[in-house]
CSV table of C-alpha atoms and ligand atoms in Angstrom, one decimal:
chain,number,residue,atom,x,y,z
I,86,MET,CA,142.3,70.7,67.0
I,87,GLU,CA,144.8,69.7,69.6
I,88,MET,CA,142.9,70.9,72.6
I,89,LYS,CA,139.8,68.9,71.8
I,90,GLU,CA,141.7,65.8,71.2
I,91,LEU,CA,143.3,66.3,74.6
I,92,ILE,CA,139.9,66.6,76.3
I,93,VAL,CA,138.6,63.5,74.6
I,94,GLU,CA,141.8,61.6,75.4
I,95,LYS,CA,141.6,62.5,79.1
I,96,LEU,CA,138.0,61.5,79.4
I,97,LYS,CA,138.6,58.2,77.6
I,98,LYS,CA,141.5,57.5,79.8
I,99,ASN,CA,139.6,58.1,83.0
I,100,PHE,CA,136.2,56.7,82.0
I,101,GLY,CA,136.7,54.2,79.2
I,102,GLU,CA,133.5,53.0,77.7
I,103,PHE,CA,131.4,55.4,79.8
I,104,VAL,CA,132.3,58.0,77.2
I,105,GLN,CA,129.6,56.9,74.7
I,106,GLU,CA,129.8,59.3,71.8
I,107,VAL,CA,132.0,62.2,70.7
I,108,THR,CA,130.9,64.5,67.9
I,109,ASP,CA,132.5,67.6,66.6
I,110,PHE,CA,130.0,69.5,64.5
I,111,ARG,CA,130.9,73.0,63.2
I,112,ASN,CA,133.6,73.2,65.8
I,113,ASP,CA,131.3,72.4,68.6
I,114,LEU,CA,132.6,69.5,70.6
I,115,SER,CA,129.9,67.4,72.2
I,116,ILE,CA,130.6,64.4,74.4
I,117,THR,CA,127.9,62.0,75.5
I,118,ILE,CA,128.7,60.2,78.7
I,119,ALA,CA,126.9,57.7,80.9
I,120,SER,CA,124.6,59.5,83.2
I,121,ASN,CA,125.8,57.8,86.4
I,122,LYS,CA,129.3,59.3,85.8
I,123,ILE,CA,128.3,62.9,85.5
I,124,VAL,CA,129.8,64.2,88.7
I,125,ASP,CA,133.1,62.5,88.2
I,126,VAL,CA,133.3,63.8,84.7
I,127,ALA,CA,132.5,67.3,85.9
I,128,LYS,CA,135.2,67.1,88.6
I,129,ILE,CA,137.9,66.0,86.2
I,130,LEU,CA,137.0,68.7,83.6
I,131,LYS,CA,137.0,71.4,86.2
I,132,GLU,CA,140.0,70.4,88.3
I,133,ASP,CA,142.4,69.1,85.6
I,134,PRO,CA,145.1,71.8,85.4
I,135,GLU,CA,145.2,71.6,81.6
I,136,LEU,CA,141.5,71.9,81.1
I,137,GLU,CA,140.0,74.1,83.8
I,138,PHE,CA,136.4,74.1,82.7
I,139,VAL,CA,135.5,76.4,85.6
I,140,MET,CA,132.3,77.9,84.3
I,141,CYS,CA,129.0,76.1,83.9
I,142,LYS,CA,127.0,78.2,81.4
I,143,ASP,CA,123.9,76.3,81.1
I,144,VAL,CA,122.1,73.1,82.1
I,145,THR,CA,119.0,72.1,80.1
I,146,ALA,CA,117.3,69.0,78.8
I,147,ILE,CA,115.8,67.6,75.6
I,148,ASP,CA,112.6,65.5,75.5
I,149,TRP,CA,112.9,63.1,72.6
I,150,ALA,CA,109.4,61.8,73.2
I,151,THR,CA,109.8,58.4,71.4
I,152,ARG,CA,113.3,57.4,72.2
I,153,LYS,CA,114.0,54.6,74.7
I,154,ASN,CA,116.2,57.0,76.8
I,155,ARG,CA,113.6,59.7,76.6
I,156,PHE,CA,115.5,62.6,78.1
I,157,THR,CA,119.0,64.0,77.4
I,158,VAL,CA,120.4,66.4,80.0
I,159,VAL,CA,122.8,68.9,78.4
I,160,TYR,CA,125.5,70.9,80.1
I,161,HIS,CA,127.4,73.7,78.5
I,162,ILE,CA,130.7,74.4,80.2
I,163,TYR,CA,133.5,76.9,79.4
I,164,SER,CA,137.2,77.1,80.0
I,165,PHE,CA,138.6,80.5,80.3
I,166,LYS,CA,142.1,79.1,80.1
I,167,ASN,CA,141.6,77.6,76.7
I,168,ASN,CA,138.7,79.7,75.5
I,169,ILE,CA,136.7,76.6,74.6
I,170,THR,CA,133.1,75.7,75.1
I,171,LEU,CA,132.2,72.1,75.7
I,172,ARG,CA,128.9,70.3,75.6
I,173,ILE,CA,128.3,67.3,77.8
I,174,LYS,CA,125.3,65.2,77.3
I,175,ALA,CA,123.8,62.4,79.4
I,176,ASN,CA,120.9,60.2,78.3
I,177,ILE,CA,118.4,59.2,81.0
I,178,ALA,CA,115.4,56.9,80.9
I,179,GLU,CA,111.8,57.8,81.0
I,180,GLU,CA,110.8,56.1,84.3
I,181,SER,CA,111.4,58.4,87.2
I,182,PRO,CA,114.1,60.4,85.4
I,183,ALA,CA,117.0,61.4,87.7
I,184,ILE,CA,120.6,62.4,87.5
I,185,GLU,CA,123.2,63.4,90.1
I,186,SER,CA,123.4,67.2,90.6
I,187,VAL,CA,126.6,68.9,89.6
I,188,THR,CA,126.1,71.8,92.1
I,189,SER,CA,128.9,70.4,94.2
I,190,VAL,CA,131.3,71.1,91.3
I,191,TRP,CA,129.7,74.2,89.7
I,192,PRO,CA,127.5,76.1,92.2
I,193,SER,CA,126.1,78.1,89.3
I,194,ALA,CA,124.3,75.0,88.1
I,195,ASN,CA,121.9,75.4,91.0
I,196,TRP,CA,119.2,77.5,89.3
I,197,TYR,CA,119.7,75.8,85.9
I,198,GLU,CA,118.9,72.5,87.5
I,199,ARG,CA,115.9,73.9,89.2
I,200,GLU,CA,114.7,75.2,85.9
I,201,THR,CA,115.3,71.9,84.2
I,202,TYR,CA,113.4,70.1,87.0
I,203,ASP,CA,110.5,72.6,86.7
I,204,MET,CA,110.2,72.2,83.0
I,205,TYR,CA,111.0,68.5,82.5
I,206,GLY,CA,110.5,66.9,85.8
I,207,ILE,CA,114.1,65.5,85.9
I,208,VAL,CA,115.1,65.1,89.5
I,209,PHE,CA,118.6,66.2,90.4
I,210,LYS,CA,119.8,64.1,93.2
I,211,ASN,CA,121.6,65.8,96.1
I,212,HIS,CA,120.6,69.2,94.9
I,213,PRO,CA,120.6,71.6,97.8
I,214,ASP,CA,117.2,73.2,97.1
I,215,LEU,CA,115.3,71.5,94.3
I,216,ARG,CA,112.2,73.7,94.1
I,217,ARG,CA,110.4,74.8,91.0
I,218,MET,CA,111.9,77.9,89.3
I,219,TYR,CA,109.1,79.4,87.2
I,220,MET,CA,105.8,77.6,87.8
I,221,PRO,CA,104.0,78.1,91.1
I,222,GLU,CA,104.7,75.6,93.9
I,223,GLY,CA,102.1,72.9,93.9
I,224,PHE,CA,101.8,72.8,90.1
I,225,GLN,CA,101.4,69.2,89.0
I,226,TYR,CA,102.9,69.2,85.6
I,227,HIS,CA,106.2,69.8,83.6
I,228,PRO,CA,105.4,72.2,80.8
I,229,LEU,CA,108.2,71.5,78.3
I,230,ARG,CA,107.4,67.8,78.2
I,231,LYS,CA,106.1,66.9,74.8
I,232,GLU,CA,102.8,65.6,76.1
I,233,PHE,CA,102.0,68.9,77.8
I,234,PRO,CA,99.4,70.9,75.8
I,235,VAL,CA,100.6,74.4,74.7
I,236,LEU,CA,97.6,76.1,76.3
I,237,GLY,CA,98.1,74.2,79.6
I,238,ILE,CA,95.7,72.1,81.5
I,239,PRO,CA,92.6,74.0,82.4
I,240,GLY,CA,92.2,74.6,86.1
I,241,SER,CA,95.8,73.5,86.9
I,242,LEU,CA,96.8,77.1,87.7
I,243,PRO,CA,94.6,78.9,90.1
I,244,LEU,CA,93.4,82.4,89.4
I,245,PRO,CA,92.7,84.8,92.3
I,246,GLY,CA,89.3,85.3,94.0
I,247,LYS,CA,86.0,86.3,92.7
I,248,ILE,CA,85.3,89.3,90.5
R,86,MET,CA,86.7,128.8,79.4
R,87,GLY,CA,85.2,127.0,82.4
R,88,LEU,CA,85.0,128.5,85.8
R,89,GLU,CA,87.0,131.6,85.2
R,90,ALA,CA,84.3,132.9,82.8
R,91,LYS,CA,81.9,132.7,85.7
R,92,LEU,CA,84.0,135.1,87.7
R,93,GLN,CA,83.2,137.8,85.2
R,94,GLN,CA,79.6,137.3,85.9
R,95,ASP,CA,77.9,136.8,89.2
R,96,GLY,CA,80.6,134.9,91.0
R,97,PHE,CA,78.7,131.8,91.8
R,98,ILE,CA,77.4,128.7,90.0
R,99,THR,CA,74.6,126.3,90.6
R,100,THR,CA,75.3,122.6,90.3
R,101,THR,CA,74.5,119.3,92.1
R,102,ILE,CA,76.7,117.6,94.6
R,103,ASP,CA,76.7,114.5,92.4
R,104,SER,CA,78.1,116.3,89.4
R,105,ILE,CA,80.7,118.3,91.3
R,106,ILE,CA,82.0,115.1,93.0
R,107,ALA,CA,82.0,113.3,89.7
R,108,TRP,CA,83.8,116.3,88.2
R,109,ALA,CA,86.4,116.3,90.9
R,110,ARG,CA,86.9,112.5,90.7
R,111,LYS,CA,87.4,112.5,86.9
R,112,SER,CA,89.7,115.4,86.9
R,113,SER,CA,92.2,113.8,89.3
R,114,VAL,CA,92.3,110.1,88.4
R,115,TRP,CA,95.5,108.8,90.0
R,116,PRO,CA,96.8,105.8,88.2
R,117,MET,CA,98.5,102.8,89.7
R,118,PRO,CA,101.1,101.9,87.1
R,119,MET,CA,101.0,98.1,87.0
R,120,GLY,CA,103.8,98.0,84.5
R,121,ILE,CA,104.6,94.4,84.0
R,122,SER,CA,106.3,94.2,80.6
R,123,CYS,CA,106.9,96.1,77.4
R,124,CYS,CA,103.6,98.0,77.5
R,125,ALA,CA,104.9,99.8,80.5
R,126,ILE,CA,107.3,101.8,78.3
R,127,GLU,CA,104.4,103.3,76.4
R,128,MET,CA,102.7,104.0,79.7
R,129,ILE,CA,105.7,105.9,80.8
R,130,ALA,CA,105.8,107.7,77.5
R,131,ALA,CA,102.2,108.8,78.0
R,132,ALA,CA,103.2,110.5,81.2
R,133,ASP,CA,106.2,112.3,79.7
R,134,PRO,CA,106.2,116.0,78.5
R,135,LYS,CA,105.4,115.1,74.9
R,136,TYR,CA,102.1,113.4,75.5
R,137,ASP,CA,101.6,114.8,78.9
R,138,LEU,CA,99.0,112.9,80.8
R,139,ALA,CA,99.0,115.7,83.3
R,140,ARG,CA,96.6,117.6,80.9
R,141,PHE,CA,94.0,115.1,82.1
R,142,GLY,CA,94.9,115.2,85.8
R,143,SER,CA,96.4,111.8,85.7
R,144,GLU,CA,100.1,112.4,85.9
R,145,VAL,CA,100.5,111.3,89.6
R,146,MET,CA,101.5,107.7,89.1
R,147,ARG,CA,101.5,106.4,92.6
R,148,PHE,CA,103.5,103.3,93.5
R,149,THR,CA,101.3,102.5,96.4
R,150,PRO,CA,97.8,101.2,95.6
R,151,ARG,CA,96.4,102.9,98.6
R,152,GLN,CA,96.6,106.3,96.9
R,153,CYS,CA,95.2,105.3,93.5
R,154,ASP,CA,91.9,105.0,91.8
R,155,LEU,CA,92.8,103.7,88.4
R,156,MET,CA,94.9,100.6,87.8
R,157,ILE,CA,96.6,100.6,84.4
R,158,VAL,CA,97.6,97.0,83.8
R,159,ALA,CA,100.3,97.3,81.2
R,160,GLY,CA,101.9,94.1,80.3
R,161,THR,CA,101.7,90.3,80.1
R,162,VAL,CA,100.0,88.9,83.1
R,163,THR,CA,101.1,85.4,84.0
R,164,TYR,CA,99.2,83.1,86.3
R,165,LYS,CA,101.8,83.7,88.9
R,166,MET,CA,101.6,87.4,88.5
R,167,ALA,CA,97.8,87.4,88.5
R,168,GLN,CA,97.9,86.8,92.2
R,169,VAL,CA,100.0,89.9,92.7
R,170,VAL,CA,97.9,92.1,90.4
R,171,ARG,CA,94.7,91.0,92.2
R,172,ARG,CA,96.2,91.7,95.6
R,173,ILE,CA,97.3,95.2,94.6
R,174,TYR,CA,93.9,95.8,93.1
R,175,ASP,CA,92.2,94.7,96.3
R,176,GLN,CA,94.3,97.2,98.2
R,177,MET,CA,93.0,100.2,96.2
R,178,PRO,CA,90.3,102.1,97.9
R,179,GLU,CA,86.9,102.4,96.3
R,180,PRO,CA,85.8,103.7,93.9
R,181,LYS,CA,88.3,102.3,91.4
R,182,TRP,CA,88.7,101.6,87.7
R,183,VAL,CA,90.9,99.3,85.6
R,184,ILE,CA,92.4,99.8,82.1
R,185,ALA,CA,93.6,96.7,80.4
R,186,MET,CA,96.4,98.1,78.3
R,187,GLY,CA,97.5,96.2,75.3
R,188,ALA,CA,96.8,92.9,73.6
R,189,CYS,CA,98.4,90.8,76.4
R,190,THR,CA,96.2,92.0,79.2
R,191,SER,CA,93.1,92.1,77.0
R,192,SER,CA,93.3,88.6,75.6
R,193,GLY,CA,96.7,87.1,76.2
R,194,GLY,CA,97.9,88.6,73.0
R,195,MET,CA,100.6,86.7,71.2
R,196,TYR,CA,101.2,84.6,74.3
R,197,ARG,CA,98.8,81.8,73.6
R,198,SER,CA,100.5,79.7,76.2
R,199,TYR,CA,100.1,77.8,79.4
R,200,SER,CA,101.7,80.4,81.6
R,201,VAL,CA,99.8,83.6,80.5
R,202,VAL,CA,96.3,84.5,81.6
R,203,GLN,CA,94.2,84.8,78.4
R,204,GLY,CA,92.6,88.1,79.4
R,205,ILE,CA,92.8,89.8,82.8
R,206,ASP,CA,89.0,90.1,82.9
R,207,GLN,CA,89.1,86.5,84.2
R,208,PHE,CA,90.0,87.9,87.6
R,209,LEU,CA,89.6,91.7,87.4
R,210,PRO,CA,86.7,93.9,86.5
R,211,VAL,CA,88.0,95.8,83.5
R,212,ASP,CA,86.5,99.1,82.4
R,213,VAL,CA,88.4,99.9,79.3
R,214,TYR,CA,90.4,97.7,76.9
R,215,THR,CA,93.1,99.2,74.8
R,216,ALA,CA,94.1,97.7,71.5
R,217,GLY,CA,97.7,97.6,70.3
R,218,CYS,CA,101.0,95.8,70.9
R,219,PRO,CA,101.9,98.1,72.5
R,220,PRO,CA,99.2,100.8,72.3
R,221,ARG,CA,100.5,104.2,71.4
R,222,PRO,CA,100.5,106.8,74.2
R,223,GLU,CA,97.6,108.5,72.4
R,224,ASN,CA,95.6,105.3,72.7
R,225,LEU,CA,96.3,105.1,76.5
R,226,ILE,CA,95.3,108.8,76.8
R,227,ASN,CA,92.1,107.9,74.9
R,228,ALA,CA,91.5,105.1,77.5
R,229,VAL,CA,91.9,107.6,80.3
R,230,MET,CA,89.5,110.0,78.7
R,231,THR,CA,87.0,107.1,78.3
R,232,ILE,CA,87.4,106.4,82.0
R,233,GLN,CA,86.7,110.1,82.7
R,234,GLN,CA,83.6,110.0,80.7
R,235,LYS,CA,82.5,106.9,82.6
R,236,ILE,CA,83.2,108.6,85.9
R,237,SER,CA,81.3,111.7,84.9
R,238,LYS,CA,78.2,109.6,84.6
R,239,THR,CA,78.5,108.3,88.1
R,240,ARG,CA,76.7,109.6,91.2
R,241,ALA,CA,78.3,109.9,94.6
R,242,ARG,CA,76.0,107.5,96.2
R,243,ASP,CA,76.9,104.8,93.6
R,244,PHE,CA,79.9,104.0,95.8
R,245,GLN,CA,78.3,104.2,99.2
R,246,ASP,CA,77.9,101.3,101.5
R,247,GLN,CA,80.6,99.2,99.9
R,248,PRO,CA,82.5,97.8,102.9
R,249,PHE,CA,86.1,97.1,102.3
R,250,ASP,CA,86.3,93.4,101.3
R,251,ASN,CA,89.4,91.9,102.6
R,252,THR,CA,88.4,88.2,102.3
R,253,ILE,CA,90.4,87.8,99.1
R,254,ILE,CA,93.5,89.3,100.5
R,255,THR,CA,93.6,86.9,103.4
R,256,ASN,CA,92.7,83.9,101.3
R,257,ASN,CA,95.7,84.3,99.1
J,401,LIG,S1,100.7,93.9,74.3
J,401,LIG,FE1,102.6,93.8,73.2
J,401,LIG,S2,103.8,95.6,74.0
J,401,LIG,FE2,102.1,95.1,75.5
J,401,LIG,S3,103.0,93.8,77.0
J,401,LIG,FE3,102.0,92.5,75.4
J,401,LIG,S4,103.7,92.0,74.0
J,401,LIG,FE4,104.3,93.8,75.3
């Protein structure tokens, strides 16, 4: 497809080898980029007059458990102009996982990043308000990490008072 | 039936204060609809004209706990929500009763997971458990009737001298 080639071409022109992988599976274009370039990539994709990916639909993460770069942060963005959804991925390492926040580009990423932080413990740097989304404040763990037991850690969530 | 028949006779009845208070209590159990998820829909259905919880004096669902004596916990209680449920329960005046409606409240149900309390009896004194996912309205009505039977066995003095305990509210 012409539009997809244009996207890849533009990114490759701007970021060279920072574009690590491009896959187009079942008409879903996914682009893996170096995690330190995420905000720059986001800016280009949003502000380029031919692309205009103005909507950030989702930010989430994958815990690969055994890989060297344990986490992958996944962004789904959408262009009304071209009616195309694009997936951006960035691999990050296990030790103190962190990535720059894209809230400066897409304000809607705010709560998605909070959720991803809550569930995976990935820190989004320069996020305006990085608090937990679902779990109570003060909770120690990140439930969607692979090592977290399904039934939780006994005693980690307080129950109210005596009966 | 009931009192009207007595009017044809002498015009008075003999009873005990305990039993007439218990009769009054059980005939006007006002529920606190703690509708947290899908079970709440069936709870609403139980109050609608088809099932008509009003037949048992329990149609006045009050959305303030201070006017209620029966808490119907209808839905999945997460650990986060458990604090809220308990706080609302603590605000209800004595005497009070609790129905655990549905599998989720009784045992965690299908949510065998870190976020859901595996049975609200871990932090609330439950009087009646209701099976089902969700329980049919008949089942909830049956639970209310069971509560009524339970109340009818109480004596007025069972609930005396229970000072309002606000320690839990402030500790939250
Ligand atoms: S018992 Fe079933 S219907 Fe009721 S709240 Fe749980 S999942 Fe919903």
